[in-house]
Amino acid sequence: MGEFELIRHFFAAAPCAQGGDGVALGIGDDCALLALPAGQQLAVSTDTLVAGVHFPDPADPLLLGQRALAVAASDLAAMGASPLGFTLALTLPSVAEGWLQPFAEGLNRMARQCGLSLIGGDTTRGPLSLTVTVFGAVPAGQALLRSGAQPGDLLCVGGVLGDAAGALPLVLGQAQAPAAVAGPLLAHYWSPPPQFGLGQALRGRATAAMDISDGLLADCGHIASASRVALALQLEALPLSPALLAFCGHHGAQNAALTGGDDYVLVFSLPRQHLASLQADGWPVHVVGQVAVGQGVSLLDGAGRDITPAVRGYQHFRETP
Amino acid sequence: MGEFELIRHFFAAAPCAQGGDGVALGIGDDCALLALPAGQQLAVSTDTLVAGVHFPDPADPLLLGQRALAVAASDLAAMGASPLGFTLALTLPSVAEGWLQPFAEGLNRMARQCGLSLIGGDTTRGPLSLTVTVFGAVPAGQALLRSGAQPGDLLCVGGVLGDAAGALPLVLGQAQAPAAVAGPLLAHYWSPPPQFGLGQALRGRATAAMDISDGLLADCGHIASASRVALALQLEALPLSPALLAFCGHHGAQNAALTGGDDYVLVFSLPRQHLASLQADGWPVHVVGQVAVGQGVSLLDGAGRDITPAVRGYQHFRETP
């Protein structure tokens, strides 16, 4: 089976791979063609997952397919974009139907959940890795950037934090937990739902937004830097799941929430007047701090003392002393 | 240096990385934003190059940077698209400034040559590989597809064939040649110029087009299949460079042209009435055969005899018996 047949065969079940909303031409030519509605801009983001670095090797291919697309799609949600499509560049050591079939099923499942169409890609031989590039549409001028946070805004997150980081010992087989604890943590790690609805609801309301991939502290640093403001986080305000608290304890759960990463939950700055209407509409909005004049990110305890830790979350290629 | 600084530092010299034509938001947020002129569609293509599979390992990083972008951009040219931007997903075993600096220089050089802006990407740790996703704009309904070839059309290519395949023993250090021979062959392998001008000139004229990556025979097979026609190639009409003929001899050069791949030259079907005007405008158009009723690709010798070989060019994951 050639590479063309390979792609067609296993990923044919992807939703609207031809002729979906905005997809003028799907898989099978030199390029795919996307049509944007008038007045919309195209949002684009690329994410690579490498075996043994971003996921355990071996990993359950169905879960991996779900996660690869969810992680990439989260960037679209963080811009307030509507989902259009994605390309998949898949590098495999060999063609194993028993792997490709469930991988494609996981990918297709998340594609349907998100409303994303597979529009193209590439299949190559080599060490297992995946690069997913996602496409969305956003009304011109309304994309949620990192750079607009204003002193006085509330700092908010779109859901509980730390579950994926808490799940890591379970993912790696280094720990075990009862199903009631392991289930929700593993679900968040393998299948973090991109917050498209929340992102779109934040258009015209939030002043800055991004999704949390490197950990709350590190990613707040990006907003603080891009917006040239100071962010003060309230440690006791961090939303933590019962499963994470049960598995890690209070201190461990807070640490996972601050620095763990892989949350793919939105963090955003919100003028106070928009909080009530968002919550009334049922969107998950948790106030975790506020925006002030200054620079950098600080962490305050219940008494308002600055307890900013030195650890700032995971970065690839961190310089070693 | 974190991944963010890494990307910014080495690729900051990429042309118009912020605010170029059509680029509303470049590197640094969750997504890049592209604005398309009214009436245009977005053309998208993704290509992965893996060390040791698609290029020798080690390879000169400057040449690799040039080639990675050229190979991907060629797909845009083959659709008749105008260049907009690209993303780079770079997986590296480690951060080596002595490698990144020339790689970025080669990439930026090709980006300037093509008029493509680096709009985003990802940097990860792992075995060396690159995924480039390219974006272009094409007037709605005018993209050059593979599916429109009509019986009676001429079959044409946009330049000499086989040079890159001929260069392979030189690239791999398995052979040597005088500079006058090695120079042009290696140049074509490492820096094949995407035929944007020709592709755009073919809009409204060519009935089908693609770029040759897997070899003329194999890629003609894709046009024949998508267009549901037969293609007859004239062996003696294949344009061959003096360097290739000197290095491989006549038979070896023809074989490289037919099955070698990596040409990144356009192959297209052209109604006869458009040939003269394209050639008068100075576009490189070589008639290599014609389109007929039927299916598949055949190869004819000077006497019109069918000498179609069994070999059909390179495919990844070719099934072994």
PDB file of N, CA, C and O in Angstrom, chain B residues 230-297:
ATOM      1  N   ALA B 230      -5.820   8.637 -20.130  1.00  0.00           N
ATOM      2  CA  ALA B 230      -4.547   7.964 -20.379  1.00  0.00           C
ATOM      3  C   ALA B 230      -3.497   9.018 -20.711  1.00  0.00           C
ATOM      4  O   ALA B 230      -3.802  10.015 -21.371  1.00  0.00           O
ATOM      5  N   LEU B 231      -2.280   8.825 -20.231  1.00  0.00           N
ATOM      6  CA  LEU B 231      -1.181   9.724 -20.571  1.00  0.00           C
ATOM      7  C   LEU B 231      -0.125   8.915 -21.313  1.00  0.00           C
ATOM      8  O   LEU B 231       0.284   7.850 -20.845  1.00  0.00           O
ATOM      9  N   ALA B 232       0.310   9.434 -22.453  1.00  0.00           N
ATOM     10  CA  ALA B 232       1.372   8.778 -23.231  1.00  0.00           C
ATOM     11  C   ALA B 232       2.588   9.696 -23.239  1.00  0.00           C
ATOM     12  O   ALA B 232       2.518  10.832 -23.712  1.00  0.00           O
ATOM     13  N   LEU B 233       3.690   9.190 -22.673  1.00  0.00           N
ATOM     14  CA  LEU B 233       4.930   9.965 -22.600  1.00  0.00           C
ATOM     15  C   LEU B 233       5.861   9.548 -23.732  1.00  0.00           C
ATOM     16  O   LEU B 233       6.000   8.358 -24.019  1.00  0.00           O
ATOM     17  N   GLN B 234       6.532  10.531 -24.340  1.00  0.00           N
ATOM     18  CA  GLN B 234       7.526  10.254 -25.380  1.00  0.00           C
ATOM     19  C   GLN B 234       8.903  10.253 -24.725  1.00  0.00           C
ATOM     20  O   GLN B 234       9.390  11.303 -24.299  1.00  0.00           O
ATOM     21  N   LEU B 235       9.532   9.095 -24.687  1.00  0.00           N
ATOM     22  CA  LEU B 235      10.827   8.973 -24.016  1.00  0.00           C
ATOM     23  C   LEU B 235      11.842   9.981 -24.545  1.00  0.00           C
ATOM     24  O   LEU B 235      12.563  10.625 -23.773  1.00  0.00           O
ATOM     25  N   GLU B 236      11.872  10.155 -25.862  1.00  0.00           N
ATOM     26  CA  GLU B 236      12.901  11.014 -26.446  1.00  0.00           C
ATOM     27  C   GLU B 236      12.615  12.501 -26.250  1.00  0.00           C
ATOM     28  O   GLU B 236      13.454  13.349 -26.553  1.00  0.00           O
ATOM     29  N   ALA B 237      11.425  12.819 -25.742  1.00  0.00           N
ATOM     30  CA  ALA B 237      11.076  14.237 -25.540  1.00  0.00           C
ATOM     31  C   ALA B 237      11.440  14.736 -24.153  1.00  0.00           C
ATOM     32  O   ALA B 237      11.343  15.931 -23.875  1.00  0.00           O
ATOM     33  N   LEU B 238      11.866  13.845 -23.257  1.00  0.00           N
ATOM     34  CA  LEU B 238      12.152  14.273 -21.879  1.00  0.00           C
ATOM     35  C   LEU B 238      13.319  15.270 -21.873  1.00  0.00           C
ATOM     36  O   LEU B 238      14.389  14.963 -22.402  1.00  0.00           O
ATOM     37  N   PRO B 239      13.138  16.449 -21.276  1.00  0.00           N
ATOM     38  CA  PRO B 239      14.240  17.413 -21.223  1.00  0.00           C
ATOM     39  C   PRO B 239      15.276  16.973 -20.180  1.00  0.00           C
ATOM     40  O   PRO B 239      14.935  16.733 -19.023  1.00  0.00           O
ATOM     41  N   LEU B 240      16.530  16.856 -20.604  1.00  0.00           N
ATOM     42  CA  LEU B 240      17.615  16.375 -19.741  1.00  0.00           C
ATOM     43  C   LEU B 240      18.734  17.412 -19.759  1.00  0.00           C
ATOM     44  O   LEU B 240      19.050  17.967 -20.812  1.00  0.00           O
ATOM     45  N   SER B 241      19.326  17.634 -18.604  1.00  0.00           N
ATOM     46  CA  SER B 241      20.380  18.658 -18.540  1.00  0.00           C
ATOM     47  C   SER B 241      21.704  18.105 -19.038  1.00  0.00           C
ATOM     48  O   SER B 241      21.970  16.899 -18.935  1.00  0.00           O
ATOM     49  N   PRO B 242      22.582  18.972 -19.577  1.00  0.00           N
ATOM     50  CA  PRO B 242      23.927  18.529 -19.966  1.00  0.00           C
ATOM     51  C   PRO B 242      24.665  17.881 -18.793  1.00  0.00           C
ATOM     52  O   PRO B 242      25.363  16.881 -18.980  1.00  0.00           O
ATOM     53  N   ALA B 243      24.482  18.419 -17.581  1.00  0.00           N
ATOM     54  CA  ALA B 243      25.182  17.865 -16.417  1.00  0.00           C
ATOM     55  C   ALA B 243      24.723  16.435 -16.148  1.00  0.00           C
ATOM     56  O   ALA B 243      25.539  15.544 -15.874  1.00  0.00           O
ATOM     57  N   LEU B 244      23.417  16.205 -16.226  1.00  0.00           N
ATOM     58  CA  LEU B 244      22.896  14.859 -15.963  1.00  0.00           C
ATOM     59  C   LEU B 244      23.370  13.877 -17.033  1.00  0.00           C
ATOM     60  O   LEU B 244      23.768  12.751 -16.730  1.00  0.00           O
ATOM     61  N   LEU B 245      23.328  14.312 -18.297  1.00  0.00           N
ATOM     62  CA  LEU B 245      23.784  13.447 -19.391  1.00  0.00           C
ATOM     63  C   LEU B 245      25.260  13.105 -19.224  1.00  0.00           C
ATOM     64  O   LEU B 245      25.673  11.961 -19.421  1.00  0.00           O
ATOM     65  N   ALA B 246      26.055  14.103 -18.808  1.00  0.00           N
ATOM     66  CA  ALA B 246      27.488  13.863 -18.628  1.00  0.00           C
ATOM     67  C   ALA B 246      27.737  12.889 -17.481  1.00  0.00           C
ATOM     68  O   ALA B 246      28.650  12.068 -17.526  1.00  0.00           O
ATOM     69  N   PHE B 247      26.912  12.984 -16.447  1.00  0.00           N
ATOM     70  CA  PHE B 247      27.148  12.186 -15.246  1.00  0.00           C
ATOM     71  C   PHE B 247      26.583  10.775 -15.360  1.00  0.00           C
ATOM     72  O   PHE B 247      27.167   9.817 -14.853  1.00  0.00           O
ATOM     73  N   CYS B 248      25.424  10.632 -15.990  1.00  0.00           N
ATOM     74  CA  CYS B 248      24.709   9.336 -15.986  1.00  0.00           C
ATOM     75  C   CYS B 248      24.665   8.656 -17.354  1.00  0.00           C
ATOM     76  O   CYS B 248      24.219   7.510 -17.440  1.00  0.00           O
ATOM     77  N   GLY B 249      25.048   9.364 -18.396  1.00  0.00           N
ATOM     78  CA  GLY B 249      24.865   8.800 -19.726  1.00  0.00           C
ATOM     79  C   GLY B 249      23.399   8.928 -20.147  1.00  0.00           C
ATOM     80  O   GLY B 249      22.524   9.259 -19.324  1.00  0.00           O
ATOM     81  N   HIS B 250      23.125   8.660 -21.429  1.00  0.00           N
ATOM     82  CA  HIS B 250      21.779   8.915 -21.952  1.00  0.00           C
ATOM     83  C   HIS B 250      20.729   8.014 -21.295  1.00  0.00           C
ATOM     84  O   HIS B 250      19.690   8.479 -20.837  1.00  0.00           O
ATOM     85  N   HIS B 251      21.025   6.742 -21.191  1.00  0.00           N
ATOM     86  CA  HIS B 251      20.050   5.814 -20.621  1.00  0.00           C
ATOM     87  C   HIS B 251      19.829   6.088 -19.132  1.00  0.00           C
ATOM     88  O   HIS B 251      18.691   6.117 -18.637  1.00  0.00           O
ATOM     89  N   GLY B 252      20.929   6.318 -18.405  1.00  0.00           N
ATOM     90  CA  GLY B 252      20.813   6.614 -16.969  1.00  0.00           C
ATOM     91  C   GLY B 252      20.047   7.901 -16.723  1.00  0.00           C
ATOM     92  O   GLY B 252      19.257   8.004 -15.777  1.00  0.00           O
ATOM     93  N   ALA B 253      20.267   8.884 -17.573  1.00  0.00           N
ATOM     94  CA  ALA B 253      19.568  10.172 -17.415  1.00  0.00           C
ATOM     95  C   ALA B 253      18.073  10.000 -17.661  1.00  0.00           C
ATOM     96  O   ALA B 253      17.242  10.550 -16.924  1.00  0.00           O
ATOM     97  N   GLN B 254      17.732   9.227 -18.701  1.00  0.00           N
ATOM     98  CA  GLN B 254      16.303   8.987 -18.959  1.00  0.00           C
ATOM     99  C   GLN B 254      15.651   8.259 -17.784  1.00  0.00           C
ATOM    100  O   GLN B 254      14.528   8.573 -17.386  1.00  0.00           O
ATOM    101  N   ASN B 255      16.372   7.309 -17.228  1.00  0.00           N
ATOM    102  CA  ASN B 255      15.824   6.565 -16.099  1.00  0.00           C
ATOM    103  C   ASN B 255      15.614   7.472 -14.877  1.00  0.00           C
ATOM    104  O   ASN B 255      14.584   7.405 -14.191  1.00  0.00           O
ATOM    105  N   ALA B 256      16.603   8.345 -14.626  1.00  0.00           N
ATOM    106  CA  ALA B 256      16.461   9.301 -13.517  1.00  0.00           C
ATOM    107  C   ALA B 256      15.269  10.218 -13.751  1.00  0.00           C
ATOM    108  O   ALA B 256      14.517  10.538 -12.827  1.00  0.00           O
ATOM    109  N   ALA B 257      15.092  10.646 -14.998  1.00  0.00           N
ATOM    110  CA  ALA B 257      13.984  11.557 -15.321  1.00  0.00           C
ATOM    111  C   ALA B 257      12.634  10.874 -15.142  1.00  0.00           C
ATOM    112  O   ALA B 257      11.656  11.502 -14.720  1.00  0.00           O
ATOM    113  N   LEU B 258      12.569   9.593 -15.443  1.00  0.00           N
ATOM    114  CA  LEU B 258      11.287   8.884 -15.381  1.00  0.00           C
ATOM    115  C   LEU B 258      10.909   8.466 -13.964  1.00  0.00           C
ATOM    116  O   LEU B 258       9.739   8.527 -13.580  1.00  0.00           O
ATOM    117  N   THR B 259      11.895   8.032 -13.188  1.00  0.00           N
ATOM    118  CA  THR B 259      11.548   7.386 -11.918  1.00  0.00           C
ATOM    119  C   THR B 259      12.268   7.971 -10.708  1.00  0.00           C
ATOM    120  O   THR B 259      12.018   7.553  -9.579  1.00  0.00           O
ATOM    121  N   GLY B 260      13.167   8.948 -10.936  1.00  0.00           N
ATOM    122  CA  GLY B 260      14.034   9.384  -9.841  1.00  0.00           C
ATOM    123  C   GLY B 260      13.335  10.145  -8.735  1.00  0.00           C
ATOM    124  O   GLY B 260      13.575   9.943  -7.555  1.00  0.00           O
ATOM    125  N   GLY B 261      12.453  11.044  -9.116  1.00  0.00           N
ATOM    126  CA  GLY B 261      11.773  11.852  -8.106  1.00  0.00           C
ATOM    127  C   GLY B 261      12.590  13.025  -7.633  1.00  0.00           C
ATOM    128  O   GLY B 261      13.715  13.263  -8.088  1.00  0.00           O
ATOM    129  N   ASP B 262      12.014  13.783  -6.685  1.00  0.00           N
ATOM    130  CA  ASP B 262      12.646  14.973  -6.107  1.00  0.00           C
ATOM    131  C   ASP B 262      12.891  16.084  -7.114  1.00  0.00           C
ATOM    132  O   ASP B 262      13.719  16.969  -6.867  1.00  0.00           O
ATOM    133  N   ASP B 263      12.172  16.073  -8.258  1.00  0.00           N
ATOM    134  CA  ASP B 263      12.387  17.127  -9.250  1.00  0.00           C
ATOM    135  C   ASP B 263      11.790  18.460  -8.809  1.00  0.00           C
ATOM    136  O   ASP B 263      12.386  19.510  -8.999  1.00  0.00           O
ATOM    137  N   TYR B 264      10.584  18.429  -8.254  1.00  0.00           N
ATOM    138  CA  TYR B 264       9.865  19.645  -7.883  1.00  0.00           C
ATOM    139  C   TYR B 264       9.766  20.600  -9.064  1.00  0.00           C
ATOM    140  O   TYR B 264       9.945  21.812  -8.940  1.00  0.00           O
ATOM    141  N   VAL B 265       9.504  19.992 -10.212  1.00  0.00           N
ATOM    142  CA  VAL B 265       9.201  20.698 -11.452  1.00  0.00           C
ATOM    143  C   VAL B 265       7.739  20.397 -11.739  1.00  0.00           C
ATOM    144  O   VAL B 265       7.250  19.323 -11.398  1.00  0.00           O
ATOM    145  N   LEU B 266       7.017  21.348 -12.321  1.00  0.00           N
ATOM    146  CA  LEU B 266       5.595  21.110 -12.578  1.00  0.00           C
ATOM    147  C   LEU B 266       5.395  20.193 -13.779  1.00  0.00           C
ATOM    148  O   LEU B 266       6.120  20.272 -14.768  1.00  0.00           O
ATOM    149  N   VAL B 267       4.411  19.323 -13.681  1.00  0.00           N
ATOM    150  CA  VAL B 267       3.928  18.549 -14.823  1.00  0.00           C
ATOM    151  C   VAL B 267       2.456  18.920 -14.993  1.00  0.00           C
ATOM    152  O   VAL B 267       1.723  19.004 -14.005  1.00  0.00           O
ATOM    153  N   PHE B 268       2.038  19.177 -16.238  1.00  0.00           N
ATOM    154  CA  PHE B 268       0.680  19.704 -16.433  1.00  0.00           C
ATOM    155  C   PHE B 268       0.147  19.337 -17.813  1.00  0.00           C
ATOM    156  O   PHE B 268       0.906  19.084 -18.746  1.00  0.00           O
ATOM    157  N   SER B 269      -1.167  19.313 -17.882  1.00  0.00           N
ATOM    158  CA  SER B 269      -1.834  19.076 -19.167  1.00  0.00           C
ATOM    159  C   SER B 269      -2.309  20.421 -19.711  1.00  0.00           C
ATOM    160  O   SER B 269      -2.829  21.256 -18.963  1.00  0.00           O
ATOM    161  N   LEU B 270      -2.108  20.604 -21.006  1.00  0.00           N
ATOM    162  CA  LEU B 270      -2.300  21.938 -21.595  1.00  0.00           C
ATOM    163  C   LEU B 270      -3.034  21.816 -22.928  1.00  0.00           C
ATOM    164  O   LEU B 270      -2.543  21.147 -23.848  1.00  0.00           O
ATOM    165  N   PRO B 271      -4.178  22.450 -23.028  1.00  0.00           N
ATOM    166  CA  PRO B 271      -4.812  22.511 -24.355  1.00  0.00           C
ATOM    167  C   PRO B 271      -3.835  23.149 -25.347  1.00  0.00           C
ATOM    168  O   PRO B 271      -3.171  24.132 -25.011  1.00  0.00           O
ATOM    169  N   ARG B 272      -3.786  22.594 -26.546  1.00  0.00           N
ATOM    170  CA  ARG B 272      -2.748  23.000 -27.501  1.00  0.00           C
ATOM    171  C   ARG B 272      -2.719  24.498 -27.775  1.00  0.00           C
ATOM    172  O   ARG B 272      -1.645  25.074 -28.011  1.00  0.00           O
ATOM    173  N   GLN B 273      -3.870  25.140 -27.723  1.00  0.00           N
ATOM    174  CA  GLN B 273      -3.901  26.553 -28.123  1.00  0.00           C
ATOM    175  C   GLN B 273      -3.157  27.470 -27.159  1.00  0.00           C
ATOM    176  O   GLN B 273      -2.888  28.620 -27.476  1.00  0.00           O
ATOM    177  N   HIS B 274      -2.805  26.950 -25.968  1.00  0.00           N
ATOM    178  CA  HIS B 274      -2.110  27.804 -24.994  1.00  0.00           C
ATOM    179  C   HIS B 274      -0.596  27.665 -25.046  1.00  0.00           C
ATOM    180  O   HIS B 274       0.114  28.413 -24.372  1.00  0.00           O
ATOM    181  N   LEU B 275      -0.090  26.715 -25.825  1.00  0.00           N
ATOM    182  CA  LEU B 275       1.351  26.450 -25.807  1.00  0.00           C
ATOM    183  C   LEU B 275       2.157  27.654 -26.287  1.00  0.00           C
ATOM    184  O   LEU B 275       3.110  28.089 -25.625  1.00  0.00           O
ATOM    185  N   ALA B 276       1.755  28.203 -27.427  1.00  0.00           N
ATOM    186  CA  ALA B 276       2.547  29.271 -28.039  1.00  0.00           C
ATOM    187  C   ALA B 276       2.623  30.498 -27.136  1.00  0.00           C
ATOM    188  O   ALA B 276       3.700  31.094 -26.958  1.00  0.00           O
ATOM    189  N   SER B 277       1.504  30.879 -26.519  1.00  0.00           N
ATOM    190  CA  SER B 277       1.516  32.101 -25.702  1.00  0.00           C
ATOM    191  C   SER B 277       2.375  31.923 -24.459  1.00  0.00           C
ATOM    192  O   SER B 277       3.084  32.844 -24.042  1.00  0.00           O
ATOM    193  N   LEU B 278       2.331  30.739 -23.855  1.00  0.00           N
ATOM    194  CA  LEU B 278       3.176  30.495 -22.674  1.00  0.00           C
ATOM    195  C   LEU B 278       4.653  30.561 -23.060  1.00  0.00           C
ATOM    196  O   LEU B 278       5.457  31.171 -22.345  1.00  0.00           O
ATOM    197  N   GLN B 279       4.995  29.932 -24.166  1.00  0.00           N
ATOM    198  CA  GLN B 279       6.396  29.940 -24.591  1.00  0.00           C
ATOM    199  C   GLN B 279       6.817  31.348 -25.009  1.00  0.00           C
ATOM    200  O   GLN B 279       7.935  31.778 -24.709  1.00  0.00           O
ATOM    201  N   ALA B 280       5.914  32.086 -25.631  1.00  0.00           N
ATOM    202  CA  ALA B 280       6.235  33.458 -26.039  1.00  0.00           C
ATOM    203  C   ALA B 280       6.480  34.341 -24.816  1.00  0.00           C
ATOM    204  O   ALA B 280       7.300  35.269 -24.855  1.00  0.00           O
ATOM    205  N   ASP B 281       5.779  34.042 -23.711  1.00  0.00           N
ATOM    206  CA  ASP B 281       5.986  34.805 -22.475  1.00  0.00           C
ATOM    207  C   ASP B 281       7.258  34.371 -21.743  1.00  0.00           C
ATOM    208  O   ASP B 281       7.564  34.904 -20.674  1.00  0.00           O
ATOM    209  N   GLY B 282       7.940  33.384 -22.278  1.00  0.00           N
ATOM    210  CA  GLY B 282       9.230  32.994 -21.706  1.00  0.00           C
ATOM    211  C   GLY B 282       9.150  31.918 -20.648  1.00  0.00           C
ATOM    212  O   GLY B 282      10.147  31.602 -20.004  1.00  0.00           O
ATOM    213  N   TRP B 283       7.963  31.316 -20.441  1.00  0.00           N
ATOM    214  CA  TRP B 283       7.861  30.251 -19.445  1.00  0.00           C
ATOM    215  C   TRP B 283       8.481  28.974 -19.980  1.00  0.00           C
ATOM    216  O   TRP B 283       8.354  28.676 -21.161  1.00  0.00           O
ATOM    217  N   PRO B 284       9.157  28.221 -19.108  1.00  0.00           N
ATOM    218  CA  PRO B 284       9.764  26.977 -19.556  1.00  0.00           C
ATOM    219  C   PRO B 284       8.692  25.895 -19.699  1.00  0.00           C
ATOM    220  O   PRO B 284       8.175  25.407 -18.698  1.00  0.00           O
ATOM    221  N   VAL B 285       8.341  25.586 -20.936  1.00  0.00           N
ATOM    222  CA  VAL B 285       7.311  24.574 -21.193  1.00  0.00           C
ATOM    223  C   VAL B 285       7.874  23.554 -22.191  1.00  0.00           C
ATOM    224  O   VAL B 285       8.202  23.910 -23.314  1.00  0.00           O
ATOM    225  N   HIS B 286       8.010  22.313 -21.728  1.00  0.00           N
ATOM    226  CA  HIS B 286       8.514  21.247 -22.574  1.00  0.00           C
ATOM    227  C   HIS B 286       7.408  20.231 -22.781  1.00  0.00           C
ATOM    228  O   HIS B 286       6.920  19.648 -21.810  1.00  0.00           O
ATOM    229  N   VAL B 287       7.032  20.010 -24.027  1.00  0.00           N
ATOM    230  CA  VAL B 287       5.999  19.006 -24.316  1.00  0.00           C
ATOM    231  C   VAL B 287       6.641  17.620 -24.244  1.00  0.00           C
ATOM    232  O   VAL B 287       7.635  17.359 -24.919  1.00  0.00           O
ATOM    233  N   VAL B 288       6.095  16.772 -23.378  1.00  0.00           N
ATOM    234  CA  VAL B 288       6.682  15.436 -23.194  1.00  0.00           C
ATOM    235  C   VAL B 288       5.705  14.314 -23.545  1.00  0.00           C
ATOM    236  O   VAL B 288       6.038  13.141 -23.420  1.00  0.00           O
ATOM    237  N   GLY B 289       4.499  14.676 -23.970  1.00  0.00           N
ATOM    238  CA  GLY B 289       3.553  13.617 -24.307  1.00  0.00           C
ATOM    239  C   GLY B 289       2.176  14.200 -24.532  1.00  0.00           C
ATOM    240  O   GLY B 289       2.022  15.406 -24.751  1.00  0.00           O
ATOM    241  N   GLN B 290       1.174  13.324 -24.488  1.00  0.00           N
ATOM    242  CA  GLN B 290      -0.180  13.831 -24.648  1.00  0.00           C
ATOM    243  C   GLN B 290      -1.214  13.015 -23.871  1.00  0.00           C
ATOM    244  O   GLN B 290      -0.926  11.926 -23.387  1.00  0.00           O
ATOM    245  N   VAL B 291      -2.372  13.609 -23.781  1.00  0.00           N
ATOM    246  CA  VAL B 291      -3.475  13.024 -23.029  1.00  0.00           C
ATOM    247  C   VAL B 291      -4.418  12.348 -24.023  1.00  0.00           C
ATOM    248  O   VAL B 291      -4.694  12.903 -25.086  1.00  0.00           O
ATOM    249  N   ALA B 292      -4.873  11.162 -23.662  1.00  0.00           N
ATOM    250  CA  ALA B 292      -5.779  10.433 -24.554  1.00  0.00           C
ATOM    251  C   ALA B 292      -6.910   9.809 -23.743  1.00  0.00           C
ATOM    252  O   ALA B 292      -6.877   9.785 -22.514  1.00  0.00           O
ATOM    253  N   VAL B 293      -7.907   9.331 -24.437  1.00  0.00           N
ATOM    254  CA  VAL B 293      -8.981   8.571 -23.792  1.00  0.00           C
ATOM    255  C   VAL B 293      -8.384   7.266 -23.271  1.00  0.00           C
ATOM    256  O   VAL B 293      -7.541   6.659 -23.930  1.00  0.00           O
ATOM    257  N   GLY B 294      -8.788   6.832 -22.108  1.00  0.00           N
ATOM    258  CA  GLY B 294      -8.278   5.577 -21.558  1.00  0.00           C
ATOM    259  C   GLY B 294      -7.870   5.753 -20.125  1.00  0.00           C
ATOM    260  O   GLY B 294      -8.419   6.606 -19.406  1.00  0.00           O
ATOM    261  N   GLN B 295      -6.893   4.953 -19.696  1.00  0.00           N
ATOM    262  CA  GLN B 295      -6.423   5.072 -18.313  1.00  0.00           C
ATOM    263  C   GLN B 295      -4.965   4.654 -18.218  1.00  0.00           C
ATOM    264  O   GLN B 295      -4.448   3.944 -19.079  1.00  0.00           O
ATOM    265  N   GLY B 296      -4.280   5.136 -17.218  1.00  0.00           N
ATOM    266  CA  GLY B 296      -2.900   4.739 -16.967  1.00  0.00           C
ATOM    267  C   GLY B 296      -1.900   5.564 -17.748  1.00  0.00           C
ATOM    268  O   GLY B 296      -2.251   6.506 -18.472  1.00  0.00           O
ATOM    269  N   VAL B 297      -0.630   5.230 -17.564  1.00  0.00           N
ATOM    270  CA  VAL B 297       0.471   5.956 -18.186  1.00  0.00           C
ATOM    271  C   VAL B 297       1.256   4.994 -19.057  1.00  0.00           C
ATOM    272  O   VAL B 297       1.587   3.890 -18.618  1.00  0.00           O
TER     273      VAL B 297
END
